[in-house]
């Protein structure tokens, strides 16, 4: 018992050494917990990501609390000594303060969580980690209608949440309103083609349309909004140069959106060529 007391007294007298030991112990425990959570799996699930993020945030907060308690007297003396330059410190640490307050704003508003798809500014992706300073996302190519991971990881400072609106796109992980257009150069009557295209789209959608209707209803109830619905929508407009533009909107599984678009484009071109055969010179 005396040895333990003497050792503890010695460590308190040598706070720098004590700090190194504490940080090393917490780092080792953190590494062990993370390795246990991840296991031997090649891919990390959403549940594993959540527990890994909780572990990282928890050990970070624990480290801050322990170090503050250990160096409290020195911190108080330092705070008194820098009172005269407090304004300069606040200005210099503005971005850090914004990151902390951005994290508080995210937690209080519950705008997203790990596993959600979000859009901040022009960056879209799936949230894989967030802490007091930054949010890490796996980038997804939504702006080109591809809905696949680009392989890039983006680290967003939490201060961005005060500059850009945060759009939660989580329902798009399963089903999405997929929009695309087909430009027709010749000015002909395309309206007789629309019922044919609706029939062909229904044929392509028959294996998932019932699930799509139920999922669309769930989204409407959750959001409290009247959404366009799960049925295909087609309308025609004209460009300033005289071409006709056929607009399609489908409510379909996200992973099948690109393939369905290609099938519908092929069907439209075949029907257009059959209805308006090329003139032989």
PDB file of C-alpha atoms in Angstrom:
ATOM      1  CA  UNK A   1       0.000   0.000   0.000  1.00  0.00           C
ATOM      2  CA  UNK A   2       2.838   2.354   0.849  1.00  0.00           C
ATOM      3  CA  UNK A   3       4.455   1.626  -2.497  1.00  0.00           C
ATOM      4  CA  UNK A   4       1.256   2.535  -4.337  1.00  0.00           C
ATOM      5  CA  UNK A   5       0.912   5.759  -2.355  1.00  0.00           C
ATOM      6  CA  UNK A   6       4.523   6.704  -2.976  1.00  0.00           C
ATOM      7  CA  UNK A   7       4.209   5.916  -6.671  1.00  0.00           C
ATOM      8  CA  UNK A   8       1.041   8.009  -6.981  1.00  0.00           C
ATOM      9  CA  UNK A   9       2.672  10.875  -5.083  1.00  0.00           C
ATOM     10  CA  UNK A  10       5.714  10.687  -7.346  1.00  0.00           C
ATOM     11  CA  UNK A  11       3.535  10.764 -10.461  1.00  0.00           C
ATOM     12  CA  UNK A  12       1.603  13.758  -9.161  1.00  0.00           C
ATOM     13  CA  UNK A  13       4.898  15.524  -8.604  1.00  0.00           C
ATOM     14  CA  UNK A  14       5.927  14.682 -12.186  1.00  0.00           C
ATOM     15  CA  UNK A  15       2.774  15.593 -14.067  1.00  0.00           C
ATOM     16  CA  UNK A  16       4.368  15.404 -17.491  1.00  0.00           C
ATOM     17  CA  UNK A  17       5.321  11.748 -16.966  1.00  0.00           C
ATOM     18  CA  UNK A  18       1.885  11.060 -15.466  1.00  0.00           C
ATOM     19  CA  UNK A  19       0.244  12.648 -18.508  1.00  0.00           C
ATOM     20  CA  UNK A  20       2.231  10.480 -20.911  1.00  0.00           C
ATOM     21  CA  UNK A  21       1.279   7.331 -18.984  1.00  0.00           C
ATOM     22  CA  UNK A  22      -2.425   8.260 -18.902  1.00  0.00           C
ATOM     23  CA  UNK A  23      -2.522   9.077 -22.616  1.00  0.00           C
ATOM     24  CA  UNK A  24      -0.692   5.842 -23.443  1.00  0.00           C
ATOM     25  CA  UNK A  25      -3.112   3.735 -21.359  1.00  0.00           C
ATOM     26  CA  UNK A  26      -6.181   5.380 -22.893  1.00  0.00           C
ATOM     27  CA  UNK A  27      -4.708   4.955 -26.388  1.00  0.00           C
ATOM     28  CA  UNK A  28      -4.062   1.253 -25.789  1.00  0.00           C
ATOM     29  CA  UNK A  29      -7.566   0.683 -24.396  1.00  0.00           C
ATOM     30  CA  UNK A  30      -9.045   2.616 -27.344  1.00  0.00           C
ATOM     31  CA  UNK A  31      -7.095   0.526 -29.842  1.00  0.00           C
ATOM     32  CA  UNK A  32      -8.136  -2.739 -28.191  1.00  0.00           C
ATOM     33  CA  UNK A  33     -11.828  -1.760 -28.130  1.00  0.00           C
ATOM     34  CA  UNK A  34     -11.750  -0.651 -31.777  1.00  0.00           C
ATOM     35  CA  UNK A  35     -10.088  -3.882 -32.860  1.00  0.00           C
ATOM     36  CA  UNK A  36     -12.713  -5.901 -30.956  1.00  0.00           C
ATOM     37  CA  UNK A  37     -15.570  -3.921 -32.514  1.00  0.00           C
ATOM     38  CA  UNK A  38     -14.187  -4.224 -36.042  1.00  0.00           C
ATOM     39  CA  UNK A  39     -13.253  -7.897 -35.700  1.00  0.00           C
ATOM     40  CA  UNK A  40     -11.964  -9.733 -38.751  1.00  0.00           C
ATOM     41  CA  UNK A  41     -14.653  -8.460 -41.120  1.00  0.00           C
ATOM     42  CA  UNK A  42     -13.423  -6.908 -44.372  1.00  0.00           C
ATOM     43  CA  UNK A  43     -16.321  -4.438 -44.577  1.00  0.00           C
ATOM     44  CA  UNK A  44     -17.530  -2.380 -41.629  1.00  0.00           C
ATOM     45  CA  UNK A  45     -21.279  -2.330 -40.918  1.00  0.00           C
ATOM     46  CA  UNK A  46     -23.249   0.733 -39.814  1.00  0.00           C
ATOM     47  CA  UNK A  47     -23.539  -0.656 -36.264  1.00  0.00           C
ATOM     48  CA  UNK A  48     -19.794  -1.188 -36.087  1.00  0.00           C
ATOM     49  CA  UNK A  49     -19.186   2.361 -37.380  1.00  0.00           C
ATOM     50  CA  UNK A  50     -21.498   3.761 -34.698  1.00  0.00           C
ATOM     51  CA  UNK A  51     -19.686   1.930 -31.879  1.00  0.00           C
ATOM     52  CA  UNK A  52     -16.290   2.857 -33.312  1.00  0.00           C
ATOM     53  CA  UNK A  53     -17.332   6.505 -33.422  1.00  0.00           C
ATOM     54  CA  UNK A  54     -18.698   6.331 -29.859  1.00  0.00           C
ATOM     55  CA  UNK A  55     -15.450   4.764 -28.681  1.00  0.00           C
ATOM     56  CA  UNK A  56     -13.315   7.440 -30.336  1.00  0.00           C
ATOM     57  CA  UNK A  57     -15.467  10.287 -29.023  1.00  0.00           C
ATOM     58  CA  UNK A  58     -15.700   8.737 -25.538  1.00  0.00           C
ATOM     59  CA  UNK A  59     -11.951   8.224 -25.172  1.00  0.00           C
ATOM     60  CA  UNK A  60     -11.302  11.731 -26.505  1.00  0.00           C
ATOM     61  CA  UNK A  61     -13.657  13.286 -23.945  1.00  0.00           C
ATOM     62  CA  UNK A  62     -12.226  11.077 -21.176  1.00  0.00           C
ATOM     63  CA  UNK A  63      -8.703  12.198 -22.062  1.00  0.00           C
ATOM     64  CA  UNK A  64      -9.730  15.866 -21.943  1.00  0.00           C
ATOM     65  CA  UNK A  65     -11.467  15.455 -18.572  1.00  0.00           C
ATOM     66  CA  UNK A  66      -8.542  13.591 -16.992  1.00  0.00           C
ATOM     67  CA  UNK A  67      -5.939  16.019 -18.319  1.00  0.00           C
ATOM     68  CA  UNK A  68      -7.997  19.012 -17.203  1.00  0.00           C
ATOM     69  CA  UNK A  69      -8.331  17.550 -13.701  1.00  0.00           C
ATOM     70  CA  UNK A  70      -4.589  16.837 -13.589  1.00  0.00           C
ATOM     71  CA  UNK A  71      -3.453  20.224 -14.888  1.00  0.00           C
ATOM     72  CA  UNK A  72      -6.272  22.302 -13.374  1.00  0.00           C
ATOM     73  CA  UNK A  73      -4.062  24.515 -11.248  1.00  0.00           C
ATOM     74  CA  UNK A  74      -1.663  25.212 -14.116  1.00  0.00           C
ATOM     75  CA  UNK A  75      -4.599  25.932 -16.433  1.00  0.00           C
ATOM     76  CA  UNK A  76      -6.042  28.414 -13.914  1.00  0.00           C
ATOM     77  CA  UNK A  77      -2.722  30.215 -13.640  1.00  0.00           C
ATOM     78  CA  UNK A  78      -2.355  30.250 -17.410  1.00  0.00           C
ATOM     79  CA  UNK A  79      -5.900  31.592 -17.839  1.00  0.00           C
ATOM     80  CA  UNK A  80      -5.167  34.461 -15.460  1.00  0.00           C
ATOM     81  CA  UNK A  81      -1.930  35.237 -17.243  1.00  0.00           C
ATOM     82  CA  UNK A  82      -3.552  35.474 -20.667  1.00  0.00           C
ATOM     83  CA  UNK A  83      -6.547  37.593 -19.693  1.00  0.00           C
ATOM     84  CA  UNK A  84      -5.040  40.593 -21.437  1.00  0.00           C
ATOM     85  CA  UNK A  85      -4.801  38.754 -24.750  1.00  0.00           C
ATOM     86  CA  UNK A  86      -8.110  36.867 -24.474  1.00  0.00           C
ATOM     87  CA  UNK A  87      -9.589  38.690 -27.455  1.00  0.00           C
ATOM     88  CA  UNK A  88      -6.644  37.727 -29.632  1.00  0.00           C
ATOM     89  CA  UNK A  89      -6.995  34.079 -28.585  1.00  0.00           C
ATOM     90  CA  UNK A  90     -10.705  34.056 -29.434  1.00  0.00           C
ATOM     91  CA  UNK A  91     -10.002  35.524 -32.872  1.00  0.00           C
ATOM     92  CA  UNK A  92      -7.191  33.049 -33.502  1.00  0.00           C
ATOM     93  CA  UNK A  93      -9.326  30.090 -32.416  1.00  0.00           C
ATOM     94  CA  UNK A  94     -12.478  31.215 -34.211  1.00  0.00           C
ATOM     95  CA  UNK A  95     -12.544  28.207 -36.542  1.00  0.00           C
ATOM     96  CA  UNK A  96     -12.033  25.763 -33.656  1.00  0.00           C
ATOM     97  CA  UNK A  97     -14.868  27.378 -31.699  1.00  0.00           C
ATOM     98  CA  UNK A  98     -17.123  27.188 -34.762  1.00  0.00           C
ATOM     99  CA  UNK A  99     -16.293  23.490 -35.171  1.00  0.00           C
ATOM    100  CA  UNK A 100     -17.229  22.778 -31.541  1.00  0.00           C
ATOM    101  CA  UNK A 101     -20.461  24.778 -31.762  1.00  0.00           C
ATOM    102  CA  UNK A 102     -21.239  23.157 -35.118  1.00  0.00           C
ATOM    103  CA  UNK A 103     -20.931  19.767 -33.444  1.00  0.00           C
ATOM    104  CA  UNK A 104     -23.308  20.897 -30.700  1.00  0.00           C
ATOM    105  CA  UNK A 105     -25.739  22.206 -33.315  1.00  0.00           C
ATOM    106  CA  UNK A 106     -25.634  18.868 -35.192  1.00  0.00           C
ATOM    107  CA  UNK A 107     -26.228  16.881 -32.001  1.00  0.00           C
ATOM    108  CA  UNK A 108     -29.078  19.095 -30.780  1.00  0.00           C
ATOM    109  CA  UNK A 109     -30.895  19.230 -34.130  1.00  0.00           C
ATOM    110  CA  UNK A 110     -30.276  15.521 -34.900  1.00  0.00           C
ATOM    111  CA  UNK A 111     -29.824  16.463 -38.536  1.00  0.00           C
ATOM    112  CA  UNK A 112     -27.997  13.218 -39.329  1.00  0.00           C
ATOM    113  CA  UNK A 113     -26.260  10.223 -37.817  1.00  0.00           C
ATOM    114  CA  UNK A 114     -23.689   7.655 -38.897  1.00  0.00           C
ATOM    115  CA  UNK A 115     -24.900   5.761 -41.963  1.00  0.00           C
ATOM    116  CA  UNK A 116     -27.059   8.609 -43.308  1.00  0.00           C
ATOM    117  CA  UNK A 117     -26.596  10.093 -46.766  1.00  0.00           C
ATOM    118  CA  UNK A 118     -26.130  13.859 -46.535  1.00  0.00           C
ATOM    119  CA  UNK A 119     -25.387  16.773 -48.843  1.00  0.00           C
ATOM    120  CA  UNK A 120     -23.397  19.749 -47.551  1.00  0.00           C
ATOM    121  CA  UNK A 121     -22.759  22.379 -50.185  1.00  0.00           C
ATOM    122  CA  UNK A 122     -21.763  20.454 -53.316  1.00  0.00           C
ATOM    123  CA  UNK A 123     -20.464  17.426 -51.402  1.00  0.00           C
ATOM    124  CA  UNK A 124     -22.660  14.329 -51.057  1.00  0.00           C
ATOM    125  CA  UNK A 125     -21.832  11.137 -49.214  1.00  0.00           C
ATOM    126  CA  UNK A 126     -22.506   8.631 -46.469  1.00  0.00           C
ATOM    127  CA  UNK A 127     -21.515   9.625 -42.937  1.00  0.00           C
ATOM    128  CA  UNK A 128     -18.951   7.165 -41.603  1.00  0.00           C
ATOM    129  CA  UNK A 129     -17.644   9.126 -38.604  1.00  0.00           C
ATOM    130  CA  UNK A 130     -18.241  12.354 -36.722  1.00  0.00           C
ATOM    131  CA  UNK A 131     -16.564  13.940 -33.718  1.00  0.00           C
ATOM    132  CA  UNK A 132     -16.299  17.325 -32.019  1.00  0.00           C
ATOM    133  CA  UNK A 133     -14.219  18.842 -34.818  1.00  0.00           C
ATOM    134  CA  UNK A 134     -15.174  17.220 -38.116  1.00  0.00           C
ATOM    135  CA  UNK A 135     -17.499  14.856 -39.970  1.00  0.00           C
ATOM    136  CA  UNK A 136     -16.098  12.209 -42.333  1.00  0.00           C
ATOM    137  CA  UNK A 137     -18.132  11.003 -45.311  1.00  0.00           C
ATOM    138  CA  UNK A 138     -17.650   8.549 -48.155  1.00  0.00           C
ATOM    139  CA  UNK A 139     -18.371  10.596 -51.278  1.00  0.00           C
ATOM    140  CA  UNK A 140     -21.261   9.512 -53.524  1.00  0.00           C
ATOM    141  CA  UNK A 141     -21.773  10.723 -57.100  1.00  0.00           C
ATOM    142  CA  UNK A 142     -25.345  12.027 -56.855  1.00  0.00           C
ATOM    143  CA  UNK A 143     -25.024  15.071 -59.112  1.00  0.00           C
ATOM    144  CA  UNK A 144     -24.523  12.889 -62.207  1.00  0.00           C
ATOM    145  CA  UNK A 145     -27.324  10.470 -61.322  1.00  0.00           C
ATOM    146  CA  UNK A 146     -24.994   7.530 -60.691  1.00  0.00           C
ATOM    147  CA  UNK A 147     -25.593   6.889 -56.941  1.00  0.00           C
ATOM    148  CA  UNK A 148     -22.325   5.009 -56.488  1.00  0.00           C
ATOM    149  CA  UNK A 149     -19.326   5.608 -54.226  1.00  0.00           C
ATOM    150  CA  UNK A 150     -16.485   7.506 -55.835  1.00  0.00           C
ATOM    151  CA  UNK A 151     -13.836   5.994 -53.553  1.00  0.00           C
ATOM    152  CA  UNK A 152     -13.016   9.424 -52.107  1.00  0.00           C
ATOM    153  CA  UNK A 153     -13.282  10.274 -48.409  1.00  0.00           C
ATOM    154  CA  UNK A 154     -14.182  13.864 -47.500  1.00  0.00           C
ATOM    155  CA  UNK A 155     -13.530  15.380 -44.076  1.00  0.00           C
ATOM    156  CA  UNK A 156     -15.894  18.284 -43.403  1.00  0.00           C
ATOM    157  CA  UNK A 157     -15.134  20.728 -40.569  1.00  0.00           C
ATOM    158  CA  UNK A 158     -18.239  21.118 -38.426  1.00  0.00           C
ATOM    159  CA  UNK A 159     -18.098  24.870 -38.994  1.00  0.00           C
ATOM    160  CA  UNK A 160     -19.538  24.171 -42.472  1.00  0.00           C
ATOM    161  CA  UNK A 161     -22.906  23.447 -40.845  1.00  0.00           C
ATOM    162  CA  UNK A 162     -23.268  27.194 -40.186  1.00  0.00           C
ATOM    163  CA  UNK A 163     -22.331  28.115 -43.762  1.00  0.00           C
ATOM    164  CA  UNK A 164     -24.196  25.510 -45.832  1.00  0.00           C
ATOM    165  CA  UNK A 165     -27.562  23.813 -45.302  1.00  0.00           C
ATOM    166  CA  UNK A 166     -27.324  20.135 -44.375  1.00  0.00           C
ATOM    167  CA  UNK A 167     -29.606  17.995 -46.542  1.00  0.00           C
ATOM    168  CA  UNK A 168     -30.408  14.548 -45.187  1.00  0.00           C
ATOM    169  CA  UNK A 169     -30.799  12.177 -48.147  1.00  0.00           C
ATOM    170  CA  UNK A 170     -31.132   9.030 -46.097  1.00  0.00           C
ATOM    171  CA  UNK A 171     -34.304   7.740 -47.793  1.00  0.00           C
ATOM    172  CA  UNK A 172     -32.342   7.741 -51.094  1.00  0.00           C
ATOM    173  CA  UNK A 173     -30.229   4.827 -49.846  1.00  0.00           C
ATOM    174  CA  UNK A 174     -33.037   2.433 -50.852  1.00  0.00           C
ATOM    175  CA  UNK A 175     -35.294   4.266 -53.313  1.00  0.00           C
ATOM    176  CA  UNK A 176     -34.774   7.459 -55.250  1.00  0.00           C
ATOM    177  CA  UNK A 177     -36.623   9.834 -57.542  1.00  0.00           C
ATOM    178  CA  UNK A 178     -34.445   9.388 -60.603  1.00  0.00           C
ATOM    179  CA  UNK A 179     -34.696  12.132 -63.232  1.00  0.00           C
ATOM    180  CA  UNK A 180     -33.270  12.066 -66.744  1.00  0.00           C
ATOM    181  CA  UNK A 181     -34.061  13.610 -70.135  1.00  0.00           C
ATOM    182  CA  UNK A 182     -33.892  12.631 -73.795  1.00  0.00           C
ATOM    183  CA  UNK A 183     -33.407  15.327 -76.434  1.00  0.00           C
ATOM    184  CA  UNK A 184     -35.198  14.896 -79.771  1.00  0.00           C
ATOM    185  CA  UNK A 185     -33.858  17.022 -82.587  1.00  0.00           C
ATOM    186  CA  UNK A 186     -36.821  16.864 -84.987  1.00  0.00           C
ATOM    187  CA  UNK A 187     -40.003  18.729 -84.080  1.00  0.00           C
ATOM    188  CA  UNK A 188     -42.586  15.938 -84.341  1.00  0.00           C
ATOM    189  CA  UNK A 189     -45.613  14.921 -82.285  1.00  0.00           C
ATOM    190  CA  UNK A 190     -44.167  12.808 -79.475  1.00  0.00           C
ATOM    191  CA  UNK A 191     -47.312  12.572 -77.361  1.00  0.00           C
ATOM    192  CA  UNK A 192     -48.556   9.279 -78.923  1.00  0.00           C
ATOM    193  CA  UNK A 193     -45.326   7.697 -77.612  1.00  0.00           C
ATOM    194  CA  UNK A 194     -46.008   8.571 -73.970  1.00  0.00           C
ATOM    195  CA  UNK A 195     -48.617   5.832 -73.213  1.00  0.00           C
ATOM    196  CA  UNK A 196     -46.318   3.279 -74.845  1.00  0.00           C
ATOM    197  CA  UNK A 197     -43.395   4.421 -72.701  1.00  0.00           C
ATOM    198  CA  UNK A 198     -45.513   4.276 -69.531  1.00  0.00           C
ATOM    199  CA  UNK A 199     -46.427   0.672 -70.373  1.00  0.00           C
ATOM    200  CA  UNK A 200     -42.784  -0.243 -70.939  1.00  0.00           C
ATOM    201  CA  UNK A 201     -41.729   1.449 -67.690  1.00  0.00           C
ATOM    202  CA  UNK A 202     -44.440  -0.491 -65.840  1.00  0.00           C
ATOM    203  CA  UNK A 203     -43.048  -3.682 -67.360  1.00  0.00           C
ATOM    204  CA  UNK A 204     -39.533  -2.855 -66.127  1.00  0.00           C
ATOM    205  CA  UNK A 205     -40.904  -1.941 -62.684  1.00  0.00           C
ATOM    206  CA  UNK A 206     -43.298  -4.829 -62.082  1.00  0.00           C
ATOM    207  CA  UNK A 207     -40.881  -6.716 -59.798  1.00  0.00           C
ATOM    208  CA  UNK A 208     -40.497  -3.837 -57.317  1.00  0.00           C
ATOM    209  CA  UNK A 209     -43.479  -1.502 -57.819  1.00  0.00           C
ATOM    210  CA  UNK A 210     -45.452  -2.810 -54.804  1.00  0.00           C
ATOM    211  CA  UNK A 211     -42.496  -2.332 -52.481  1.00  0.00           C
ATOM    212  CA  UNK A 212     -41.930   1.094 -54.036  1.00  0.00           C
ATOM    213  CA  UNK A 213     -45.531   2.124 -53.275  1.00  0.00           C
ATOM    214  CA  UNK A 214     -45.232   1.033 -49.644  1.00  0.00           C
ATOM    215  CA  UNK A 215     -41.865   2.732 -49.223  1.00  0.00           C
ATOM    216  CA  UNK A 216     -43.218   5.917 -50.804  1.00  0.00           C
ATOM    217  CA  UNK A 217     -46.114   5.898 -48.327  1.00  0.00           C
ATOM    218  CA  UNK A 218     -43.709   5.456 -45.413  1.00  0.00           C
ATOM    219  CA  UNK A 219     -41.671   8.442 -46.594  1.00  0.00           C
ATOM    220  CA  UNK A 220     -44.826  10.565 -46.963  1.00  0.00           C
ATOM    221  CA  UNK A 221     -45.959   9.715 -43.419  1.00  0.00           C
ATOM    222  CA  UNK A 222     -42.512  10.329 -41.973  1.00  0.00           C
ATOM    223  CA  UNK A 223     -42.043  13.662 -43.750  1.00  0.00           C
ATOM    224  CA  UNK A 224     -45.693  14.750 -43.546  1.00  0.00           C
ATOM    225  CA  UNK A 225     -45.611  15.753 -47.220  1.00  0.00           C
ATOM    226  CA  UNK A 226     -47.504  14.812 -50.367  1.00  0.00           C
ATOM    227  CA  UNK A 227     -44.713  13.424 -52.572  1.00  0.00           C
ATOM    228  CA  UNK A 228     -45.046  12.907 -56.353  1.00  0.00           C
ATOM    229  CA  UNK A 229     -45.818   9.209 -55.853  1.00  0.00           C
ATOM    230  CA  UNK A 230     -44.342   5.950 -57.084  1.00  0.00           C
ATOM    231  CA  UNK A 231     -45.852   6.085 -60.590  1.00  0.00           C
ATOM    232  CA  UNK A 232     -43.638   7.163 -63.529  1.00  0.00           C
ATOM    233  CA  UNK A 233     -43.953  10.772 -64.683  1.00  0.00           C
ATOM    234  CA  UNK A 234     -43.237  11.886 -68.249  1.00  0.00           C
ATOM    235  CA  UNK A 235     -43.560  15.378 -69.708  1.00  0.00           C
ATOM    236  CA  UNK A 236     -42.264  17.198 -72.770  1.00  0.00           C
ATOM    237  CA  UNK A 237     -40.694  20.640 -73.048  1.00  0.00           C
ATOM    238  CA  UNK A 238     -38.820  22.585 -75.721  1.00  0.00           C
ATOM    239  CA  UNK A 239     -35.357  24.112 -75.674  1.00  0.00           C
ATOM    240  CA  UNK A 240     -34.533  27.609 -76.875  1.00  0.00           C
ATOM    241  CA  UNK A 241     -33.030  26.135 -80.056  1.00  0.00           C
ATOM    242  CA  UNK A 242     -36.166  24.186 -81.039  1.00  0.00           C
ATOM    243  CA  UNK A 243     -35.348  20.655 -79.816  1.00  0.00           C
ATOM    244  CA  UNK A 244     -37.939  18.742 -77.842  1.00  0.00           C
ATOM    245  CA  UNK A 245     -36.898  17.408 -74.430  1.00  0.00           C
ATOM    246  CA  UNK A 246     -38.654  14.378 -72.956  1.00  0.00           C
ATOM    247  CA  UNK A 247     -38.336  14.358 -69.148  1.00  0.00           C
ATOM    248  CA  UNK A 248     -38.668  11.127 -67.157  1.00  0.00           C
ATOM    249  CA  UNK A 249     -39.007  10.733 -63.393  1.00  0.00           C
ATOM    250  CA  UNK A 250     -38.971   7.269 -61.841  1.00  0.00           C
ATOM    251  CA  UNK A 251     -39.289   6.119 -58.235  1.00  0.00           C
ATOM    252  CA  UNK A 252     -37.048   3.077 -58.227  1.00  0.00           C
ATOM    253  CA  UNK A 253     -34.412   1.200 -56.193  1.00  0.00           C
ATOM    254  CA  UNK A 254     -31.281   3.313 -55.991  1.00  0.00           C
ATOM    255  CA  UNK A 255     -28.933   0.568 -57.138  1.00  0.00           C
ATOM    256  CA  UNK A 256     -31.062  -0.061 -60.262  1.00  0.00           C
ATOM    257  CA  UNK A 257     -31.635   3.560 -61.313  1.00  0.00           C
ATOM    258  CA  UNK A 258     -28.831   3.708 -63.883  1.00  0.00           C
ATOM    259  CA  UNK A 259     -29.756   0.369 -65.479  1.00  0.00           C
ATOM    260  CA  UNK A 260     -33.437   1.318 -65.684  1.00  0.00           C
ATOM    261  CA  UNK A 261     -32.506   4.599 -67.354  1.00  0.00           C
ATOM    262  CA  UNK A 262     -30.533   2.748 -70.020  1.00  0.00           C
ATOM    263  CA  UNK A 263     -33.408   0.315 -70.645  1.00  0.00           C
ATOM    264  CA  UNK A 264     -35.907   3.167 -70.987  1.00  0.00           C
ATOM    265  CA  UNK A 265     -33.626   5.138 -73.290  1.00  0.00           C
ATOM    266  CA  UNK A 266     -33.305   2.076 -75.534  1.00  0.00           C
ATOM    267  CA  UNK A 267     -37.075   1.537 -75.532  1.00  0.00           C
ATOM    268  CA  UNK A 268     -37.720   5.170 -76.424  1.00  0.00           C
ATOM    269  CA  UNK A 269     -35.238   5.155 -79.278  1.00  0.00           C
ATOM    270  CA  UNK A 270     -36.710   1.929 -80.687  1.00  0.00           C
ATOM    271  CA  UNK A 271     -40.261   3.300 -80.507  1.00  0.00           C
ATOM    272  CA  UNK A 272     -39.196   6.632 -81.979  1.00  0.00           C
ATOM    273  CA  UNK A 273     -37.463   4.917 -84.890  1.00  0.00           C
ATOM    274  CA  UNK A 274     -40.514   2.679 -85.441  1.00  0.00           C
ATOM    275  CA  UNK A 275     -42.974   5.606 -85.328  1.00  0.00           C
ATOM    276  CA  UNK A 276     -40.826   8.071 -87.247  1.00  0.00           C
ATOM    277  CA  UNK A 277     -38.691   5.989 -89.619  1.00  0.00           C
ATOM    278  CA  UNK A 278     -35.783   7.806 -91.209  1.00  0.00           C
ATOM    279  CA  UNK A 279     -36.554   9.202 -94.643  1.00  0.00           C
ATOM    280  CA  UNK A 280     -34.767   7.526 -97.469  1.00  0.00           C
ATOM    281  CA  UNK A 281     -33.040  10.051 -99.731  1.00  0.00           C
TER     282      UNK A 281
END
